[in-house]
Short mmCIF file of C-alpha atoms in Angstrom, two decimals:
data_model
loop_
_atom_site.label_atom_id
_atom_site.label_comp_id
_atom_site.label_asym_id
_atom_site.label_seq_id
_atom_site.Cartn_x
_atom_site.Cartn_y
_atom_site.Cartn_z
CA MET A 1 -10.44 23.88 34.46
CA SER A 2 -11.72 20.91 31.69
CA GLU A 3 -10.75 20.96 28.21
CA ILE A 4 -14.59 22.02 27.21
CA THR A 5 -14.38 24.84 29.39
CA LYS A 6 -11.23 26.10 27.72
CA LEU A 7 -12.14 25.94 24.83
CA LYS A 8 -15.40 27.20 25.32
CA GLU A 9 -13.43 30.28 26.76
CA THR A 10 -10.91 30.43 23.75
CA ILE A 11 -14.20 30.13 21.49
CA LEU A 12 -15.43 33.09 22.81
CA LYS A 13 -12.96 35.55 23.30
CA GLU A 14 -10.62 34.71 20.04
CA TYR A 15 -12.90 33.78 17.49
CA PRO A 16 -14.35 36.22 15.20
CA ARG A 17 -18.14 35.97 15.45
CA LEU A 18 -20.03 35.51 11.97
CA THR A 19 -23.79 35.51 11.46
CA LEU A 20 -25.40 33.69 8.89
CA ASP A 21 -24.94 36.10 6.16
CA ASP A 22 -21.31 35.83 6.36
CA LYS A 23 -19.41 33.80 3.66
CA LEU A 24 -16.88 30.67 3.99
CA LYS A 25 -15.20 29.13 1.34
CA PHE A 26 -14.86 25.20 1.78
CA SER A 27 -15.79 22.20 -0.01
CA CYS A 28 -15.26 18.18 1.51
CA HIS A 29 -15.12 15.40 -0.92
CA CYS A 30 -13.20 12.10 -1.82
CA GLY A 31 -10.76 14.24 -4.49
CA LEU A 32 -9.14 15.11 -1.34
CA LYS A 33 -5.99 13.85 0.02
CA CYS A 34 -6.96 14.95 3.52
CA PHE A 35 -10.51 13.23 2.77
CA ASN A 36 -12.05 11.40 6.01
CA SER A 37 -8.97 12.81 8.46
CA CYS A 38 -11.09 14.58 10.19
CA CYS A 39 -12.84 11.39 11.54
CA ALA A 40 -10.52 10.34 13.54
CA ASP A 41 -9.12 10.68 16.90
CA VAL A 42 -11.71 13.11 17.77
CA ASN A 43 -14.35 14.06 20.51
CA ILE A 44 -18.00 14.12 19.12
CA PHE A 45 -20.82 15.29 21.80
CA LEU A 46 -23.73 13.24 20.75
CA THR A 47 -27.20 15.16 20.83
CA PRO A 48 -30.07 13.75 22.47
CA TYR A 49 -31.52 13.93 18.24
CA ASP A 50 -27.75 12.38 17.23
CA VAL A 51 -28.50 9.16 19.31
CA MET A 52 -31.73 8.85 18.01
CA ARG A 53 -31.23 9.32 14.39
CA MET A 54 -28.21 7.15 14.43
CA ARG A 55 -29.53 4.19 16.47
CA LYS A 56 -32.43 4.01 14.04
CA HIS A 57 -30.26 3.98 10.88
CA LEU A 58 -28.68 1.03 12.43
CA GLY A 59 -31.51 -0.62 13.44
CA ILE A 60 -30.61 -1.28 17.01
CA SER A 61 -31.87 -0.39 20.49
CA SER A 62 -30.89 2.55 22.38
CA GLN A 63 -28.74 0.21 24.95
CA GLU A 64 -27.16 -1.53 22.25
CA PHE A 65 -26.55 1.72 20.43
CA ILE A 66 -25.17 3.29 23.79
CA ASP A 67 -23.29 0.05 24.80
CA GLU A 68 -21.56 -0.29 21.80
CA TYR A 69 -20.55 3.09 20.44
CA THR A 70 -20.35 5.92 23.11
CA LEU A 71 -18.59 6.64 26.27
CA LEU A 72 -19.70 8.78 29.27
CA PRO A 73 -16.98 11.18 29.90
CA ILE A 74 -16.69 12.37 33.73
CA ASP A 75 -16.15 15.93 34.33
CA ARG A 76 -17.23 17.26 37.78
CA ASN A 77 -18.10 20.83 35.97
CA GLN A 78 -20.77 19.19 33.79
CA LYS A 79 -23.90 18.74 35.87
CA TYR A 80 -25.98 16.60 33.53
CA PRO A 81 -24.72 13.68 31.97
CA VAL A 82 -23.35 13.53 28.15
CA VAL A 83 -22.52 11.64 25.98
CA VAL A 84 -19.11 11.09 23.37
CA LEU A 85 -19.43 9.00 20.04
CA LYS A 86 -16.47 6.10 21.08
CA MET A 87 -13.87 5.80 18.83
CA SER A 88 -12.39 2.46 17.36
CA GLU A 89 -9.72 0.72 19.20
CA THR A 90 -7.36 1.04 16.04
CA GLU A 91 -3.79 3.19 16.06
CA THR A 92 -6.21 5.61 14.02
CA LYS A 93 -9.05 5.86 16.62
CA ARG A 94 -11.41 6.36 13.46
CA CYS A 95 -14.74 6.65 13.82
CA PRO A 96 -16.57 3.49 13.52
CA PHE A 97 -18.79 4.72 11.02
CA VAL A 98 -15.94 5.54 8.21
CA ASP A 99 -14.96 3.66 6.15
CA GLU A 100 -11.62 4.22 4.16
CA THR A 101 -13.20 4.39 0.44
CA LYS A 102 -16.87 5.14 0.95
CA GLY A 103 -16.47 7.42 3.77
CA CYS A 104 -19.73 7.58 5.91
CA THR A 105 -21.58 4.97 6.08
CA ILE A 106 -24.55 6.73 8.47
CA TYR A 107 -24.08 9.96 5.98
CA GLU A 108 -28.06 10.36 5.71
CA ASP A 109 -28.32 10.81 9.76
CA ARG A 110 -24.06 11.96 10.77
CA PRO A 111 -24.50 13.20 13.98
CA TRP A 112 -24.80 17.46 14.29
CA ALA A 113 -21.05 18.31 14.81
CA CYS A 114 -20.41 16.12 11.62
CA ARG A 115 -23.01 17.91 9.25
CA MET A 116 -21.69 21.38 10.64
CA TYR A 117 -18.52 20.99 9.70
CA PRO A 118 -15.94 23.14 9.69
CA VAL A 119 -18.71 25.48 11.32
CA GLY A 120 -19.19 25.93 14.85
CA LEU A 121 -22.11 26.96 16.89
CA ALA A 122 -21.14 29.08 20.21
CA SER A 123 -24.16 29.96 22.57
CA PRO A 124 -22.70 31.51 25.65
CA LYS A 125 -24.96 32.03 28.77
CA GLU A 126 -27.15 34.97 29.00
CA SER A 127 -27.43 36.79 31.91
CA GLU A 128 -29.42 40.40 32.38
CA ALA A 129 -26.12 42.36 32.74
CA ASN A 130 -24.38 40.28 29.64
CA ALA A 131 -26.85 39.64 27.06
CA GLU A 132 -25.28 37.49 24.01
CA GLU A 133 -26.71 36.20 21.10
CA GLU A 134 -25.29 33.16 19.50
CA PHE A 135 -22.74 33.52 17.22
CA TYR A 136 -21.13 31.42 14.23
CA PHE A 137 -17.62 30.52 13.98
CA ILE A 138 -15.05 28.75 11.58
CA MET A 139 -12.88 25.38 13.31
CA GLU A 140 -9.34 25.40 10.98
CA GLU A 141 -7.23 23.44 13.91
CA MET A 142 -6.91 20.88 11.62
CA PRO A 143 -4.81 20.81 8.42
CA CYS A 144 -7.36 20.56 5.74
CA GLU A 145 -7.55 20.69 2.29
CA GLY A 146 -11.01 21.98 2.29
CA PHE A 147 -10.35 24.85 2.87
CA GLY A 148 -8.51 25.61 -0.31
CA GLU A 149 -11.61 24.52 -2.70
CA GLU A 150 -13.55 27.31 -4.98
CA GLN A 151 -16.94 26.65 -3.61
CA THR A 152 -18.22 29.54 -1.40
CA TRP A 153 -21.22 29.43 0.60
CA THR A 154 -22.98 31.66 3.04
CA ILE A 155 -23.27 29.99 6.59
CA ARG A 156 -27.52 30.11 6.08
CA GLN A 157 -26.60 28.40 2.68
CA TRP A 158 -24.09 26.12 4.16
CA ILE A 159 -26.62 24.99 6.79
CA GLU A 160 -29.24 24.29 4.35
CA ASN A 161 -27.41 22.63 2.61
CA GLN A 162 -26.22 20.45 5.49
CA GLY A 163 -29.94 19.42 6.39
CA ILE A 164 -29.25 20.92 9.68
CA GLU A 165 -32.60 22.05 10.31
CA PRO A 166 -34.18 19.44 11.68
CA TYR A 167 -31.57 19.08 13.88
CA ASN A 168 -31.48 22.40 15.15
CA GLU A 169 -34.94 22.61 15.54
CA MET A 170 -34.51 19.37 18.14
CA GLY A 171 -31.53 21.26 19.58
CA THR A 172 -33.72 23.96 20.37
CA HIS A 173 -35.85 22.03 22.97
CA TYR A 174 -32.69 20.64 24.07
CA LYS A 175 -31.12 23.58 25.05
CA ASP A 176 -34.86 25.27 26.74
CA LEU A 177 -33.76 21.97 28.96
CA VAL A 178 -30.01 22.10 29.36
CA MET A 179 -29.81 26.11 29.63
CA HIS A 180 -32.82 26.83 31.97
CA GLU A 181 -31.94 29.06 34.91
CA LYS A 182 -32.96 26.71 37.48
CA MET A 183 -30.23 24.65 36.19
CA GLU A 184 -27.89 27.27 37.78
CA ASN A 185 -29.82 26.48 41.16
CA ILE A 186 -29.28 23.16 40.96
CA PRO A 187 -25.47 22.35 42.95
CA GLU A 188 -25.03 18.56 41.37
CA PHE A 189 -27.37 16.13 40.22
CA ASP A 190 -28.19 12.97 42.46
CA PRO A 191 -28.03 9.36 40.90
CA LYS A 192 -31.51 9.41 40.69
CA LYS A 193 -31.90 12.95 38.59
CA ILE A 194 -28.74 11.67 36.50
CA GLU A 195 -30.45 7.81 35.31
CA MET A 196 -33.97 10.02 34.82
CA PHE A 197 -31.67 12.23 32.83
CA PHE A 198 -30.21 9.92 30.78
CA MET A 199 -32.91 7.74 30.37
CA ALA A 200 -35.08 10.46 29.03
CA CYS A 201 -32.41 12.29 26.55
CA TYR A 202 -30.44 9.15 25.49
CA ASN A 203 -31.96 5.99 26.25
CA LEU A 204 -36.02 6.39 24.76
CA ASP A 205 -36.66 2.79 24.31
CA THR A 206 -36.33 2.58 28.19
CA PHE A 207 -38.00 5.84 28.25
CA ARG A 208 -40.87 4.37 26.59
CA ARG A 209 -41.54 1.41 28.67
CA PHE A 210 -41.55 3.76 31.50
CA VAL A 211 -43.91 6.05 30.75
CA PHE A 212 -46.26 2.82 29.18
CA GLU A 213 -45.34 0.04 31.76
CA SER A 214 -45.07 1.89 35.24
CA ARG A 215 -47.57 4.10 36.81
CA PHE A 216 -46.92 6.83 34.65
CA LEU A 217 -49.94 7.09 33.40
CA GLN A 218 -51.77 7.06 36.01
CA LYS A 219 -49.94 9.77 37.85
CA PHE A 220 -50.12 12.14 34.89
CA GLU A 221 -52.63 13.79 32.84
CA VAL A 222 -51.23 13.06 29.04
CA ASP A 223 -54.13 12.68 26.75
CA GLU A 224 -54.86 9.78 23.89
CA ASP A 225 -53.07 11.63 21.01
CA THR A 226 -50.58 12.57 22.97
CA GLN A 227 -50.14 9.13 24.17
CA LYS A 228 -50.60 7.50 20.53
CA ARG A 229 -47.66 10.42 19.25
CA ILE A 230 -45.03 9.39 22.08
CA ARG A 231 -45.85 5.79 21.04
CA GLU A 232 -45.43 5.83 17.63
CA ARG A 233 -42.69 8.46 17.04
CA ASP A 234 -38.86 9.25 18.81
CA GLU A 235 -39.07 12.39 18.06
CA GLU A 236 -42.22 13.30 19.76
CA LEU A 237 -41.23 10.91 22.22
CA LEU A 238 -37.85 12.84 22.92
CA LYS A 239 -39.98 16.25 23.15
CA PHE A 240 -41.82 14.88 25.53
CA GLY A 241 -38.75 14.00 27.66
CA PHE A 242 -37.72 16.89 27.95
CA GLU A 243 -40.79 18.43 29.25
CA TRP A 244 -40.81 16.01 31.99
CA LEU A 245 -37.17 16.61 32.83
CA LYS A 246 -38.52 20.35 33.90
CA PHE A 247 -41.14 19.35 35.15
CA SER A 248 -38.89 16.94 37.91
CA LEU A 249 -35.85 19.10 38.14
CA PHE A 250 -37.22 22.02 38.10
CA GLY A 251 -40.70 22.18 38.97
CA LEU A 252 -42.13 23.78 35.99
CA PRO A 253 -45.68 23.12 35.07
CA THR A 254 -44.62 21.31 32.22
CA MET A 255 -46.79 18.20 33.12
CA LYS A 256 -50.30 18.17 34.91
CA ILE A 257 -50.50 15.64 37.96
CA LYS A 258 -54.32 13.97 38.34
CA SER A 259 -56.31 15.42 40.85
CA TYR A 260 -56.89 12.29 42.60
CA VAL A 261 -52.80 11.93 43.21
CA LEU A 262 -52.63 15.21 44.42
CA GLU A 263 -55.38 14.68 46.83
CA LYS A 264 -54.23 11.47 48.07
CA LYS A 265 -50.85 13.28 48.84
CA LYS A 266 -52.58 16.35 50.78
CA ILE A 267 -54.13 13.20 52.66
CA GLU A 268 -51.39 11.77 53.36
CA MET A 269 -48.89 14.91 54.21
CA GLY A 270 -52.33 15.36 56.49
CA LEU A 271 -53.33 18.86 54.39
CA ALA A 272 -56.74 17.71 53.29
CA VAL A 273 -59.48 19.92 54.66
#
């Protein structure tokens, strides 16, 4: 069993389940002795939206960000590729974006996990026999003086204060993909599907070239307004990529193939009338 799976099972079985209206006493600031301590030697999984925001903040390409700042953990229990922030290779293994005195140097575009801390969100799998809703929990594994501060929040107030809403909105689109019931029916991704998934989710520069410089638009019906939006806005391209993956991986009707392409395929298969 992987460490990720073990942690999830522990959270589901042992952690108190909180709602948006439950309260949290916490504050993090440079006056704490442990300031920035939680930003070292830690596994921070990056969402596609995290990668998009961080690389734009740095002004570099998706590929440059992936090569310089991420790792791709190998877990045979993980069907689709995930991305982890690469810690520095120093003895402290500090986050590459943390300055000892200034703190986070990409604070405005820091990842979802960093914004949420010390609040976590668990998403149990749903089934007809045992449907469970998402719940929040508090992570207190590491010594943190922030829990001794007097400031009190509800979980709802914390989420609003940390600017998490756009991350959650994009996260909903991503979860619609990776938690889709058809994902369970895929035993494992072959190399081609892994490449497709990674490109559409994490390497948006390459995905944009794929859409506009290959035969993609000759095959799929994509109206001019959508083309303009995905050409100009990474957020729109990311959502478009999720829909394309649902079509390509699960066969869902989220994309429309042009009629002449379908007719040509029927002829090739000897199905034309």
